[in-house]
Amino acid sequence: MKMADIAVLGHGVVGSGVLEVLLSHGDSITRRAKEAIRVRYVLDLREFPELPYAEVFTKDFDRILQDPEVRIVVECMGGLEPAFTYAKACLSNGKSFVTSNKELVAARGAELLALAQKNNLNFLFEASVGGGIPIIRPISQCLAANEVSEIAGILNGTTNFILTKMIRERMAFADALSLAQQLGYAERDPSADVEGADACRKICILASLAFGSHVYPEDVHTEGITQITLEDVAYADAWGGVVKLIGEVKMLDSGKLSIQVAPMFISRESQLANVDDVFNGILVRGDATGDVVFYGKGAGKLPTASAVVADVIDCVKHLKARKYLFWEDAKPDRVEPYGTVPEDFFVRLQGPESSDQAFAQARTRLPGAARIIRRDEAPGEVGLSVGGISENQLRMALDQLSGEGLRVLNRVKISDF
Ligand code: HSE
């Protein structure tokens, strides 16, 4: 039996999961890869003397780089550096690179794909979006005969868990966040999750893949869920839906991309409305297929590790050939400036008099607005849905209304998925 030697960078949650999957599924993996996969090195600064594979640990990346037997390097460290430096070094030295690192792919994907192509190596990252959900391969291969027009996804498990608790149990945001932390669903510093940065990286990776040129997180409007209150959740319910953190990208008629991450009202009829708890759901709209929806565990040790190991198997099977996975570097002006595209919004206002008066006043600046009434509306509070207005126009109208004595309590987008 031939042997494929690999190295694993990082023995955290995902890296240790990769070892676990390789050890527990060794026979079936060997059958599928047609070679036995042997972990020759695990790079970590910590020591794990109690582990049965303690002898493969090293703290020296150069040992891995200089070892010609290692043909595939698996990176599960997370963070941009040193992951990027290691990825470049491996792809410049004859080693294919598999990663679960969304920061790395979102920031440097185009560059690393080009380097892999130049050197006839593979750079694979199925686990970087959607954890255990297959989504990179489906978009790049299975749906390749389609023109993808839109992608919308619930791409962050932590925030989906928090919102689910707010919706189902009327738990306040702060309490739901601390429960997520107690259960290990949220990091001690959950800012990348609750402020939307994590979901933004993932929608950028999907947009780059589906539309063929790199989209950077800095080019994307990102809102998190920290401003969402139980009142907003109650209004979403009265409107006929739920609040979800959505990452979405749409191809506009102009050929530009509209891309954003924001909490949105989603209709109960939507395929994404019942994606709850820590689950992720991704809807890909293609011209031939219509809507295709992917659902599953978007994070966690074994789901993510299984996607990493599947990439390793693919690499072993294609050591001398490149898998078709590529996008170009960013094109200037590819992303439509935020705030110009017409959207639908929910707006919550409060006036000094009655709710009816607040509604009448709001309609002077937002003539098409329809009222949404929730139970236990506060005195003077009014909820509105406003259709087909750009963020810039809405902001102007709300500025005028607040100058005229109405308090703007919140505004949340309404999704059309
Ligand atoms: N915190 C992330 C999530 C982990 O909840 O989805 C996976 O990227």
Coordinates of C-alpha atoms and ligand atoms in Angstrom, one line a residue:
M1 CA 0.0 0.0 0.0
K2 CA 1.3 3.4 -1.0
M3 CA 1.6 6.0 1.8
A4 CA 0.8 9.7 1.7
D5 CA 2.5 11.7 4.3
I6 CA 0.9 14.8 5.6
A7 CA 1.5 17.4 8.3
V8 CA -1.1 19.1 10.4
L9 CA -0.5 22.7 11.5
G10 CA -2.3 23.4 14.8
H11 CA -3.7 21.0 17.3
G12 CA -6.7 23.0 18.5
V13 CA -10.3 22.0 18.1
V14 CA -10.2 21.4 14.4
G15 CA -6.6 20.1 14.2
S16 CA -7.2 17.5 16.9
G17 CA -10.5 16.6 15.2
V18 CA -8.5 15.9 12.0
L19 CA -6.3 13.5 13.8
E20 CA -9.4 11.9 15.4
V21 CA -11.1 11.4 12.1
L22 CA -8.0 10.1 10.4
L23 CA -7.4 7.6 13.3
S24 CA -11.1 6.5 13.7
H25 CA -11.9 6.2 10.0
G26 CA -8.4 5.0 8.8
D27 CA -9.6 2.0 6.8
S28 CA -12.4 3.6 4.9
I29 CA -10.2 6.7 4.2
T30 CA -7.4 4.5 2.8
R31 CA -9.9 2.7 0.6
R32 CA -11.2 6.0 -0.8
A33 CA -7.9 7.7 -1.1
K34 CA -6.3 4.6 -2.5
E35 CA -3.3 5.3 -0.3
A36 CA -2.8 5.2 3.5
I37 CA -2.7 8.7 5.0
R38 CA 0.0 9.0 7.6
V39 CA 0.4 12.1 9.8
R40 CA 4.2 12.6 9.9
Y41 CA 4.1 15.9 11.8
V42 CA 1.8 18.0 13.9
L43 CA 2.9 21.5 14.5
D44 CA 2.0 23.1 17.8
L45 CA 3.8 25.2 20.3
R46 CA 2.1 23.2 23.1
E47 CA 3.1 19.7 24.1
F48 CA 0.7 16.7 24.4
P49 CA 2.8 13.9 26.0
E50 CA -0.3 11.9 26.9
L51 CA -1.4 11.5 23.2
P52 CA -0.7 8.2 21.4
Y53 CA 0.8 10.2 18.6
A54 CA 2.9 12.4 20.9
E55 CA 6.1 11.6 18.9
V56 CA 4.9 13.4 15.7
F57 CA 4.7 16.8 17.4
T58 CA 7.1 19.5 16.4
K59 CA 7.5 23.2 17.0
D60 CA 9.6 23.7 13.9
F61 CA 7.7 24.5 10.7
D62 CA 11.0 24.3 8.7
R63 CA 11.3 20.6 9.5
I64 CA 8.0 20.1 7.7
L65 CA 8.9 22.4 4.8
Q66 CA 12.2 20.7 4.2
D67 CA 10.8 17.2 4.4
P68 CA 10.2 16.0 0.8
E69 CA 8.0 13.1 2.0
V70 CA 5.3 15.6 3.1
R71 CA 3.2 16.3 0.1
I72 CA 0.2 17.8 1.8
V73 CA 0.1 20.3 4.6
V74 CA -3.2 20.8 6.5
E75 CA -3.6 24.1 8.3
C76 CA -6.0 24.4 11.2
M77 CA -4.5 27.3 13.2
G78 CA -6.8 30.1 12.2
G79 CA -5.8 33.7 11.9
L80 CA -4.0 35.4 9.0
E81 CA -0.4 34.9 10.2
P82 CA 1.6 32.8 10.3
A83 CA -0.9 30.8 8.3
F84 CA -0.4 32.9 5.1
T85 CA 3.4 32.7 5.4
Y86 CA 3.2 28.9 5.8
A87 CA 0.7 28.5 2.9
K88 CA 3.0 30.5 0.6
A89 CA 6.0 28.5 1.7
C90 CA 4.3 25.1 1.2
L91 CA 2.8 26.0 -2.2
S92 CA 6.2 27.3 -3.4
N93 CA 7.9 24.1 -2.2
G94 CA 5.8 21.4 -3.9
K95 CA 3.3 20.8 -1.1
S96 CA -0.5 21.0 -1.6
F97 CA -2.3 23.0 1.1
V98 CA -5.6 22.3 2.8
T99 CA -7.1 24.7 5.2
S100 CA -10.1 25.4 7.4
N101 CA -9.1 29.0 7.9
K102 CA -11.7 31.5 6.6
E103 CA -9.6 34.5 7.5
L104 CA -6.8 33.2 5.3
V105 CA -9.0 32.4 2.3
A106 CA -11.1 35.6 2.6
A107 CA -8.0 37.8 2.7
R108 CA -5.6 35.9 0.4
G109 CA -7.5 33.3 -1.5
A110 CA -6.8 34.7 -5.0
E111 CA -3.1 35.0 -4.4
L112 CA -2.8 31.4 -3.0
L113 CA -5.0 29.9 -5.7
A114 CA -2.7 31.6 -8.3
L115 CA 0.4 30.2 -6.6
A116 CA -1.1 26.7 -6.5
Q117 CA -2.1 26.9 -10.2
K118 CA 1.4 28.1 -11.1
N119 CA 3.0 25.2 -9.3
N120 CA 0.4 22.6 -10.3
L121 CA -0.6 22.0 -6.7
N122 CA -3.9 22.0 -4.9
F123 CA -5.2 24.7 -2.5
L124 CA -8.4 23.4 -1.0
F125 CA -10.6 24.9 1.7
E126 CA -14.0 23.2 1.9
A127 CA -14.1 23.6 5.7
S128 CA -13.6 27.3 5.6
V129 CA -17.3 28.0 4.9
G130 CA -20.2 26.0 6.5
G131 CA -18.0 23.6 8.5
G132 CA -19.3 20.2 7.7
I133 CA -21.7 21.4 5.0
P134 CA -20.4 20.7 1.5
I135 CA -20.6 24.1 -0.3
I136 CA -17.2 25.0 -1.9
R137 CA -17.3 21.9 -4.1
P138 CA -21.0 22.1 -5.0
I139 CA -20.5 25.7 -6.1
S140 CA -17.3 25.2 -8.0
Q141 CA -18.2 21.8 -9.6
C142 CA -21.8 20.5 -9.2
L143 CA -23.5 23.8 -10.0
A144 CA -20.9 24.8 -12.6
A145 CA -23.3 24.6 -15.5
N146 CA -25.5 27.4 -13.9
E147 CA -25.2 31.1 -13.8
V148 CA -25.4 31.7 -10.1
S149 CA -27.3 35.0 -9.6
E150 CA -27.6 35.1 -5.8
I151 CA -26.4 33.4 -2.6
A152 CA -27.9 34.0 0.8
G153 CA -26.8 32.2 3.9
I154 CA -27.0 31.9 7.7
L155 CA -23.3 31.5 8.0
N156 CA -22.6 31.9 11.7
G157 CA -23.7 29.3 14.2
T158 CA -23.1 31.4 17.3
T159 CA -25.3 34.3 16.2
N160 CA -28.0 31.9 15.0
F161 CA -28.0 30.2 18.4
I162 CA -28.4 33.6 20.1
L163 CA -31.2 34.7 17.8
T164 CA -33.0 31.4 18.1
K165 CA -33.0 31.8 21.9
M166 CA -34.3 35.4 21.5
I167 CA -37.1 34.2 19.2
R168 CA -38.2 31.0 20.9
E169 CA -37.6 31.8 24.6
R170 CA -37.7 35.6 24.6
M171 CA -34.2 35.6 26.1
A172 CA -32.5 39.0 25.9
F173 CA -29.4 39.3 23.7
A174 CA -26.9 39.5 26.6
D175 CA -28.4 36.4 28.3
A176 CA -28.4 34.4 25.1
L177 CA -24.8 35.3 24.4
S178 CA -23.7 34.2 27.9
L179 CA -25.6 31.0 27.5
A180 CA -23.8 30.4 24.1
Q181 CA -20.5 31.0 25.9
Q182 CA -21.4 28.6 28.7
L183 CA -22.3 25.9 26.2
G184 CA -19.1 26.5 24.2
Y185 CA -20.9 27.8 21.1
A186 CA -19.3 31.3 21.5
E187 CA -15.7 32.3 22.1
R188 CA -14.7 34.3 25.1
D189 CA -14.3 37.2 22.7
P190 CA -17.3 36.7 20.5
S191 CA -17.0 40.1 18.7
A192 CA -16.2 38.5 15.2
D193 CA -19.4 36.5 15.5
V194 CA -21.8 39.1 16.9
E195 CA -20.5 42.0 14.9
G196 CA -20.8 39.9 11.7
A197 CA -17.1 39.7 10.7
D198 CA -17.1 35.9 10.6
A199 CA -20.2 35.7 8.4
C200 CA -18.6 38.4 6.2
R201 CA -15.5 36.4 5.5
K202 CA -17.6 33.4 4.6
I203 CA -19.9 35.3 2.2
C204 CA -16.8 36.9 0.6
I205 CA -15.4 33.4 -0.1
L206 CA -18.6 32.2 -1.6
A207 CA -19.0 35.4 -3.7
S208 CA -15.4 35.1 -4.9
L209 CA -16.0 31.5 -5.9
A210 CA -19.4 31.9 -7.5
F211 CA -18.6 35.1 -9.4
G212 CA -14.9 34.4 -10.3
S213 CA -13.0 37.3 -8.8
H214 CA -11.9 38.1 -5.2
V215 CA -14.3 40.0 -3.0
Y216 CA -12.6 41.4 0.1
P217 CA -14.3 41.7 3.5
E218 CA -13.3 45.4 3.5
D219 CA -15.5 46.0 0.5
V220 CA -18.6 44.6 2.2
H221 CA -21.2 46.3 4.4
T222 CA -21.3 44.4 7.7
E223 CA -23.8 44.8 10.5
G224 CA -24.0 42.4 13.5
I225 CA -26.8 41.5 15.8
T226 CA -25.8 43.5 18.8
Q227 CA -28.6 46.1 18.2
I228 CA -31.3 43.6 17.8
T229 CA -33.8 43.6 20.7
L230 CA -36.7 41.5 21.8
E231 CA -39.0 44.3 20.5
D232 CA -37.6 43.8 17.0
V233 CA -38.1 40.1 17.3
A234 CA -41.7 40.6 18.3
Y235 CA -42.2 42.9 15.3
A236 CA -40.7 40.3 13.0
D237 CA -43.2 37.8 14.4
A238 CA -46.1 40.2 13.8
W239 CA -44.9 40.8 10.3
G240 CA -44.8 37.0 9.6
G241 CA -41.2 36.0 10.1
V242 CA -38.0 35.8 12.2
V243 CA -34.8 37.8 12.5
K244 CA -31.7 36.0 11.1
L245 CA -28.2 37.2 10.4
I246 CA -27.9 36.9 6.7
G247 CA -24.8 37.1 4.4
E248 CA -26.0 37.7 0.9
V249 CA -24.5 38.5 -2.5
K250 CA -26.5 39.3 -5.7
M251 CA -25.4 39.9 -9.2
L252 CA -27.0 43.2 -10.3
D253 CA -28.1 43.9 -13.9
S254 CA -25.1 46.3 -14.2
G255 CA -22.7 43.3 -13.7
K256 CA -21.7 44.6 -10.2
L257 CA -22.2 42.7 -7.0
S258 CA -24.3 43.8 -4.2
I259 CA -22.9 42.1 -1.1
Q260 CA -23.6 42.5 2.6
V261 CA -24.0 41.0 6.0
A262 CA -26.9 42.2 8.2
P263 CA -29.7 41.0 10.4
M264 CA -32.8 40.7 8.4
F265 CA -36.5 39.9 8.7
I266 CA -37.0 36.6 6.9
S267 CA -40.5 35.4 6.0
R268 CA -41.7 32.2 7.7
E269 CA -42.1 30.8 4.1
S270 CA -38.4 31.1 3.4
Q271 CA -36.2 28.1 3.2
L272 CA -33.8 29.8 5.7
A273 CA -36.5 30.6 8.3
N274 CA -36.2 27.3 10.0
V275 CA -32.5 27.1 10.1
D276 CA -32.2 27.3 13.9
D277 CA -29.7 26.9 16.8
V278 CA -26.1 26.5 15.7
F279 CA -27.0 25.2 12.3
N280 CA -26.1 27.0 9.1
G281 CA -28.1 27.2 5.9
I282 CA -27.0 28.4 2.5
L283 CA -29.3 29.1 -0.5
V284 CA -27.7 29.2 -3.9
R285 CA -30.0 30.6 -6.7
G286 CA -28.9 29.3 -10.2
D287 CA -30.6 30.0 -13.5
A288 CA -30.9 26.3 -14.4
T289 CA -31.4 24.8 -11.0
G290 CA -33.5 27.4 -9.3
D291 CA -32.9 27.5 -5.5
V292 CA -30.6 24.9 -4.0
V293 CA -30.3 24.8 -0.2
F294 CA -27.5 23.4 1.9
Y295 CA -28.1 22.8 5.6
G296 CA -26.1 21.3 8.4
K297 CA -23.5 22.0 11.1
G298 CA -21.5 25.0 10.2
A299 CA -19.0 24.6 13.0
G300 CA -17.7 22.2 15.6
K301 CA -14.8 19.8 15.9
L302 CA -15.9 16.7 13.9
P303 CA -18.1 18.3 11.2
T304 CA -15.3 20.8 10.3
A305 CA -12.6 18.1 10.6
S306 CA -14.5 15.8 8.3
A307 CA -14.6 18.5 5.6
V308 CA -10.8 19.0 6.1
V309 CA -10.1 15.2 5.8
A310 CA -12.3 15.0 2.6
D311 CA -10.1 17.7 1.1
V312 CA -7.0 15.7 2.1
I313 CA -8.5 12.6 0.4
D314 CA -9.2 14.6 -2.7
C315 CA -5.6 15.9 -2.7
V316 CA -4.2 12.4 -2.3
K317 CA -6.2 11.3 -5.3
H318 CA -5.0 14.2 -7.4
L319 CA -1.4 14.6 -6.3
K320 CA -0.3 15.1 -9.9
A321 CA -3.3 17.1 -11.1
R322 CA -5.0 20.2 -10.0
K323 CA -8.6 20.3 -8.9
Y324 CA -10.6 22.9 -10.7
L325 CA -11.0 25.6 -8.1
F326 CA -10.0 29.1 -9.0
W327 CA -10.9 32.8 -9.0
E328 CA -9.1 35.8 -10.2
D329 CA -7.8 38.8 -8.2
A330 CA -10.3 41.5 -7.3
K331 CA -11.7 43.6 -10.2
P332 CA -11.9 47.3 -9.6
D333 CA -15.5 48.6 -9.0
R334 CA -16.9 45.1 -9.0
V335 CA -18.8 45.7 -5.8
E336 CA -21.7 48.2 -5.9
P337 CA -21.1 51.0 -3.3
Y338 CA -23.3 50.2 -0.3
G339 CA -26.5 52.2 0.3
T340 CA -27.6 52.7 -3.3
V341 CA -29.5 49.5 -4.1
P342 CA -33.3 49.6 -3.3
E343 CA -34.2 47.3 -0.4
D344 CA -37.1 46.7 2.0
F345 CA -36.8 47.8 5.6
F346 CA -38.5 47.5 9.0
V347 CA -38.3 50.7 11.0
R348 CA -39.2 51.2 14.6
L349 CA -39.9 54.7 15.7
Q350 CA -41.3 56.4 18.8
G351 CA -43.1 59.8 19.0
P352 CA -44.1 61.9 22.0
E353 CA -47.9 61.3 21.4
S354 CA -49.8 58.2 20.4
S355 CA -48.6 55.4 18.1
D356 CA -51.3 56.5 15.6
Q357 CA -49.8 60.0 15.5
A358 CA -46.3 58.7 15.2
F359 CA -47.5 56.6 12.2
A360 CA -49.1 59.6 10.5
Q361 CA -46.0 61.7 11.0
A362 CA -43.7 58.9 9.7
R363 CA -45.8 58.7 6.5
T364 CA -45.1 62.3 5.7
R365 CA -41.5 61.3 4.9
L366 CA -42.1 57.6 4.1
P367 CA -45.3 57.7 2.1
G368 CA -45.3 54.1 1.1
A369 CA -44.8 52.8 4.7
A370 CA -47.2 50.1 6.0
R371 CA -47.8 49.7 9.7
I372 CA -46.9 46.5 11.7
I373 CA -48.6 46.2 15.0
R374 CA -47.1 44.0 17.8
R375 CA -48.7 43.0 21.1
D376 CA -47.7 45.3 24.0
E377 CA -46.6 48.1 21.8
A378 CA -45.0 50.8 23.9
P379 CA -46.8 54.2 24.1
G380 CA -46.0 56.3 21.0
E381 CA -44.1 53.3 19.4
V382 CA -44.7 52.4 15.8
G383 CA -43.4 49.7 13.6
L384 CA -43.3 50.1 9.8
S385 CA -42.3 48.2 6.7
V386 CA -40.9 50.3 3.9
G387 CA -40.4 48.9 0.5
G388 CA -38.0 49.6 -2.4
I389 CA -35.9 52.3 -0.8
S390 CA -32.1 52.6 -0.7
E391 CA -30.3 52.8 2.6
N392 CA -29.1 56.3 1.7
Q393 CA -32.7 57.5 1.0
L394 CA -34.0 55.8 4.2
R395 CA -31.3 57.4 6.3
M396 CA -32.2 60.8 4.9
A397 CA -35.9 60.3 5.7
L398 CA -35.1 59.1 9.2
D399 CA -32.8 62.0 9.8
Q400 CA -35.6 64.3 8.9
L401 CA -38.1 62.5 11.1
S402 CA -35.8 62.6 14.1
G403 CA -35.3 66.4 13.5
E404 CA -39.1 66.6 13.6
G405 CA -39.4 64.9 17.0
L406 CA -39.6 61.1 16.3
R407 CA -37.0 58.8 17.9
V408 CA -35.5 56.2 15.6
L409 CA -35.4 53.1 17.7
N410 CA -34.1 50.7 15.1
R411 CA -34.2 49.7 11.5
V412 CA -33.7 46.2 10.2
K413 CA -33.6 45.0 6.6
I414 CA -36.3 42.8 5.2
S415 CA -34.9 39.9 3.0
D416 CA -36.5 38.8 -0.2
F417 CA -35.2 35.2 0.1
Ligands
HSE1 N1 -18.0 30.9 15.5 C1 -18.2 30.4 14.2 C2 -19.6 30.1 14.0 C3 -17.3 29.2 14.0 O1 -20.3 30.2 15.0 O2 -20.1 29.8 12.9 C4 -17.3 28.7 12.6 O3 -16.8 29.6 11.7

